[in-house]
Coordinates of N, CA and C in Angstrom, one line a residue:
X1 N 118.2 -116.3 13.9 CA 116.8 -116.1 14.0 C 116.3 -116.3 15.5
X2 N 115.7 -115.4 15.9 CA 115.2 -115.3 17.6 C 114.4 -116.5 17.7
X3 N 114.6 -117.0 19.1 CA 113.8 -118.4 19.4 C 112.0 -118.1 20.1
X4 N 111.2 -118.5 19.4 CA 109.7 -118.1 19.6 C 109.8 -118.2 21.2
X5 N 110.0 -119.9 21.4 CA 110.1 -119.8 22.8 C 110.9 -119.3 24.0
X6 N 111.6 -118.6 23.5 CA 113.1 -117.7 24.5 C 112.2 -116.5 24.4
X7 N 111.7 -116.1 23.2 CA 110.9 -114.7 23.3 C 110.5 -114.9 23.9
X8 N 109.1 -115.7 24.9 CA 108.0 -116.0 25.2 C 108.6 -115.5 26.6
X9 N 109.6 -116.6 27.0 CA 110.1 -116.9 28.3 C 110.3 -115.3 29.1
X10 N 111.2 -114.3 27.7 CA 112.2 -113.5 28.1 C 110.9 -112.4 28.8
X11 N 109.4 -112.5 27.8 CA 108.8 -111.8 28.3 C 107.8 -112.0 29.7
X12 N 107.8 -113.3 29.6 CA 107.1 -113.4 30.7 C 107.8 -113.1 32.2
X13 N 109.6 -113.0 32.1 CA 110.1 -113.1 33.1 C 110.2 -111.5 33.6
X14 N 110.2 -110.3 32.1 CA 110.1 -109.0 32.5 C 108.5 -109.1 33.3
X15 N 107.4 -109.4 32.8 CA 106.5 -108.7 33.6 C 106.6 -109.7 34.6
X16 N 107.0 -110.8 35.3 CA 106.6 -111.5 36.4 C 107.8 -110.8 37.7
X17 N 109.0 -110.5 36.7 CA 110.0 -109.8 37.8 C 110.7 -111.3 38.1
X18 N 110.4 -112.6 37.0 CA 111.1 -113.9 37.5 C 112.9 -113.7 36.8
X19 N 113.8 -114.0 37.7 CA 114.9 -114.3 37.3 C 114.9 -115.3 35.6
X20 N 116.3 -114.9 35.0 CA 116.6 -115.8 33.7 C 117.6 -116.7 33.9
X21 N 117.7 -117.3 33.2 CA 118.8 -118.1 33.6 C 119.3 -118.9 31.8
X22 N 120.4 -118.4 31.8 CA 121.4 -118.6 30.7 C 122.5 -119.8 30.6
X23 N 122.6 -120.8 30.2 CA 123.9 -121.9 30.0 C 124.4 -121.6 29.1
X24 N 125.3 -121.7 29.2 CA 127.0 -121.3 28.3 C 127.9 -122.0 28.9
X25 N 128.4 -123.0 27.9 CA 129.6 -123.7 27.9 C 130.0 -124.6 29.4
X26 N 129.0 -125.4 29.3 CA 128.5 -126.0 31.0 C 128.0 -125.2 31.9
X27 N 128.1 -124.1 32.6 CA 127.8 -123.5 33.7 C 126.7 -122.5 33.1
X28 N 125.8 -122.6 34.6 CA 124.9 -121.9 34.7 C 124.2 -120.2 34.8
X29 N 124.1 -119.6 34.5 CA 124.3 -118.2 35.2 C 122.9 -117.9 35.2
X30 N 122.7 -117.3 36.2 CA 121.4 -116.3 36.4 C 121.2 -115.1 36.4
X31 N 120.3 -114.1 36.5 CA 120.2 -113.2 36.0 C 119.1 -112.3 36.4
X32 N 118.9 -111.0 36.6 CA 117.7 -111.1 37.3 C 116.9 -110.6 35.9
X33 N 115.6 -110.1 36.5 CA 114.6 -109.7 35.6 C 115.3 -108.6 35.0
X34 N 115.3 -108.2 33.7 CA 115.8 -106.8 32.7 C 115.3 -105.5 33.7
X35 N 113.8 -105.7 34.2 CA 113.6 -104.4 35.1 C 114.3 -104.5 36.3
X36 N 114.6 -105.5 36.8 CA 115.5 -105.7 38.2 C 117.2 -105.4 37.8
X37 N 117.8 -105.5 36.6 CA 119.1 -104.6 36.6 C 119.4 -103.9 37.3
X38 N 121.1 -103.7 38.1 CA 121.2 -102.7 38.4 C 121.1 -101.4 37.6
X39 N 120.6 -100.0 38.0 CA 120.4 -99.2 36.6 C 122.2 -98.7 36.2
X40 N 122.8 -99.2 36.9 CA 124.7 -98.8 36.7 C 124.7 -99.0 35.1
X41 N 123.8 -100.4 34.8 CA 123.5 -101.0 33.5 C 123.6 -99.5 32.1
X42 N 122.7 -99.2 32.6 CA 122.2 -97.9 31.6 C 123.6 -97.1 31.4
X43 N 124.3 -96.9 32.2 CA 125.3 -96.0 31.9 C 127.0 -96.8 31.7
X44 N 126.3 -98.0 31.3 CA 127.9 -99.1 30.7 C 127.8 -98.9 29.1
X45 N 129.3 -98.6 29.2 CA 129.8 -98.0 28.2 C 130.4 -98.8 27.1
X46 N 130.4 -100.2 27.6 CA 130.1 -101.3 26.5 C 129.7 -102.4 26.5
X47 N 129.7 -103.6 25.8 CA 128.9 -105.0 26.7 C 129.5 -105.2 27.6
X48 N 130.7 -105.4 27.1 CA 131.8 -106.6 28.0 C 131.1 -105.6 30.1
X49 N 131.1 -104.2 29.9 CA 130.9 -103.6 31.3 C 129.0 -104.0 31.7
X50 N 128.4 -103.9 30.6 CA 126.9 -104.1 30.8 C 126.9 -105.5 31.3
X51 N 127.3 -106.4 30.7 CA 127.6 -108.1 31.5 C 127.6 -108.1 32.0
X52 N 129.0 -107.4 32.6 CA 129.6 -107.7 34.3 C 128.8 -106.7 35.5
X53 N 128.1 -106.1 34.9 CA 127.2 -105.3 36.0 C 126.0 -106.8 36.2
X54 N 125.0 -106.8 35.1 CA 124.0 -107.7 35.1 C 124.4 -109.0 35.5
X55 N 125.3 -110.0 35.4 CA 126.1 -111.1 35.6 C 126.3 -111.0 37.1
X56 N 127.0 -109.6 37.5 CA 127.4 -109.4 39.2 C 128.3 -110.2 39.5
X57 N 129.7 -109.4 40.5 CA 131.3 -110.2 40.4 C 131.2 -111.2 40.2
X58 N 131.0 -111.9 41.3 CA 131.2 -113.5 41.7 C 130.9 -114.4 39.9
X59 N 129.5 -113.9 39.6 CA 129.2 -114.9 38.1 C 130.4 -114.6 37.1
X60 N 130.6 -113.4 36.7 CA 131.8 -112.5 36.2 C 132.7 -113.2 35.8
X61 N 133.3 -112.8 37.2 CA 134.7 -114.2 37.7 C 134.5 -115.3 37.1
X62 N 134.1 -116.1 37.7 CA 133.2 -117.6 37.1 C 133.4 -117.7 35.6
X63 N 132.6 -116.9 34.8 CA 132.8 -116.9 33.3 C 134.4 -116.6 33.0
X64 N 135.0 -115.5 33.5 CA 136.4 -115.4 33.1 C 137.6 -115.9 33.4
X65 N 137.2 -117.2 34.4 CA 137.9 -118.2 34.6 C 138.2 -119.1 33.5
X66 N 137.3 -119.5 32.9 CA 137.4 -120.0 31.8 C 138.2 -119.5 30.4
X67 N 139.2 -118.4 30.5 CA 139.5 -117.3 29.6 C 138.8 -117.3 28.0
X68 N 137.7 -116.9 28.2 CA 137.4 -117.0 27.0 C 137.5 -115.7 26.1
X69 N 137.2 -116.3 24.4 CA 137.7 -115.2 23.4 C 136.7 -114.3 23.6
X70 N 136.8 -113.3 22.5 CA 136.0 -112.6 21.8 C 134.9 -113.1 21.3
X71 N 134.9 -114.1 20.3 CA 134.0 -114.8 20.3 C 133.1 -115.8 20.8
X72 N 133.7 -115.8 22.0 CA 132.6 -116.4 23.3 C 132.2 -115.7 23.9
X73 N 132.7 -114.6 23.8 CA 131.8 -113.1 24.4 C 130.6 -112.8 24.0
X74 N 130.6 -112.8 22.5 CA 129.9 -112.4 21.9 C 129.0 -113.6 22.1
X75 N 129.0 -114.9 21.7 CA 127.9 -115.9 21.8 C 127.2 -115.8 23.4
X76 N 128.0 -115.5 24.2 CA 127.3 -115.5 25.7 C 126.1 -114.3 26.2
X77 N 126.8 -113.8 24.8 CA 126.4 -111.6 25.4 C 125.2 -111.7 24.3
X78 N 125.0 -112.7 23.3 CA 123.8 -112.8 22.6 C 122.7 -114.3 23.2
X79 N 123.1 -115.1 23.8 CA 122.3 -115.9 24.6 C 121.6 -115.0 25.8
X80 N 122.9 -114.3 26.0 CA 121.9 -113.0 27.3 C 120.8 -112.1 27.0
X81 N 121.1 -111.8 25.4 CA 119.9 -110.7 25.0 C 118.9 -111.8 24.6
X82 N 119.2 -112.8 23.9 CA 117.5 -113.8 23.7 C 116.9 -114.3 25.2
X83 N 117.6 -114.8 26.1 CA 116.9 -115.0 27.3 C 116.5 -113.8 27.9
X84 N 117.1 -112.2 27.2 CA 116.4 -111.4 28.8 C 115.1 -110.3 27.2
X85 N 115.2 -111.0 26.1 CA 114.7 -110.3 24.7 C 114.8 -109.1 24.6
X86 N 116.6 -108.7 24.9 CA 116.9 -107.5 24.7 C 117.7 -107.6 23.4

């Protein structure tokens, strides 16, 4: 169930153009505004590539240091749509 207050946040950061910022599994990641995306975004052809565009190398790396499953993909790549309320 979506978090009232992550909606709130996710919206106020598209219309302010303020960065988001996501924690997963200790480390921090940021993120810019959903309108500030690169638009490369629009034409990723699945999450794991939509991530690593929005994420950008260096964070990327960072998370896949950690070798995580499938299933940390998925919990990271749905913390990313409630903080950006995509």
């Amino acid at each position: 169930m979506p978090d009232a207050d992550a909606e709130l946040d996710a919206a106020q950061a598209e219309v302010t153009g303020a960065a988001v910022t996501v924690h997963h599994n200790g480390t921090t990641y940021h993120l810019p505004s959903p309108l500030d995306y690169p638009v490369d975004v629009v034409f990723a052809e699945s999450d794991f590539e939509a991530v690593r565009i929005v994420l950008g190398e260096d964070q990327w790396q960072e998370y896949r240091k950690a070798k995580p499953t499938i299933r940390d993909f998925q919990e990271f790549n749905e913390k990313i749509n409630e903080a950006t309320g995509n």
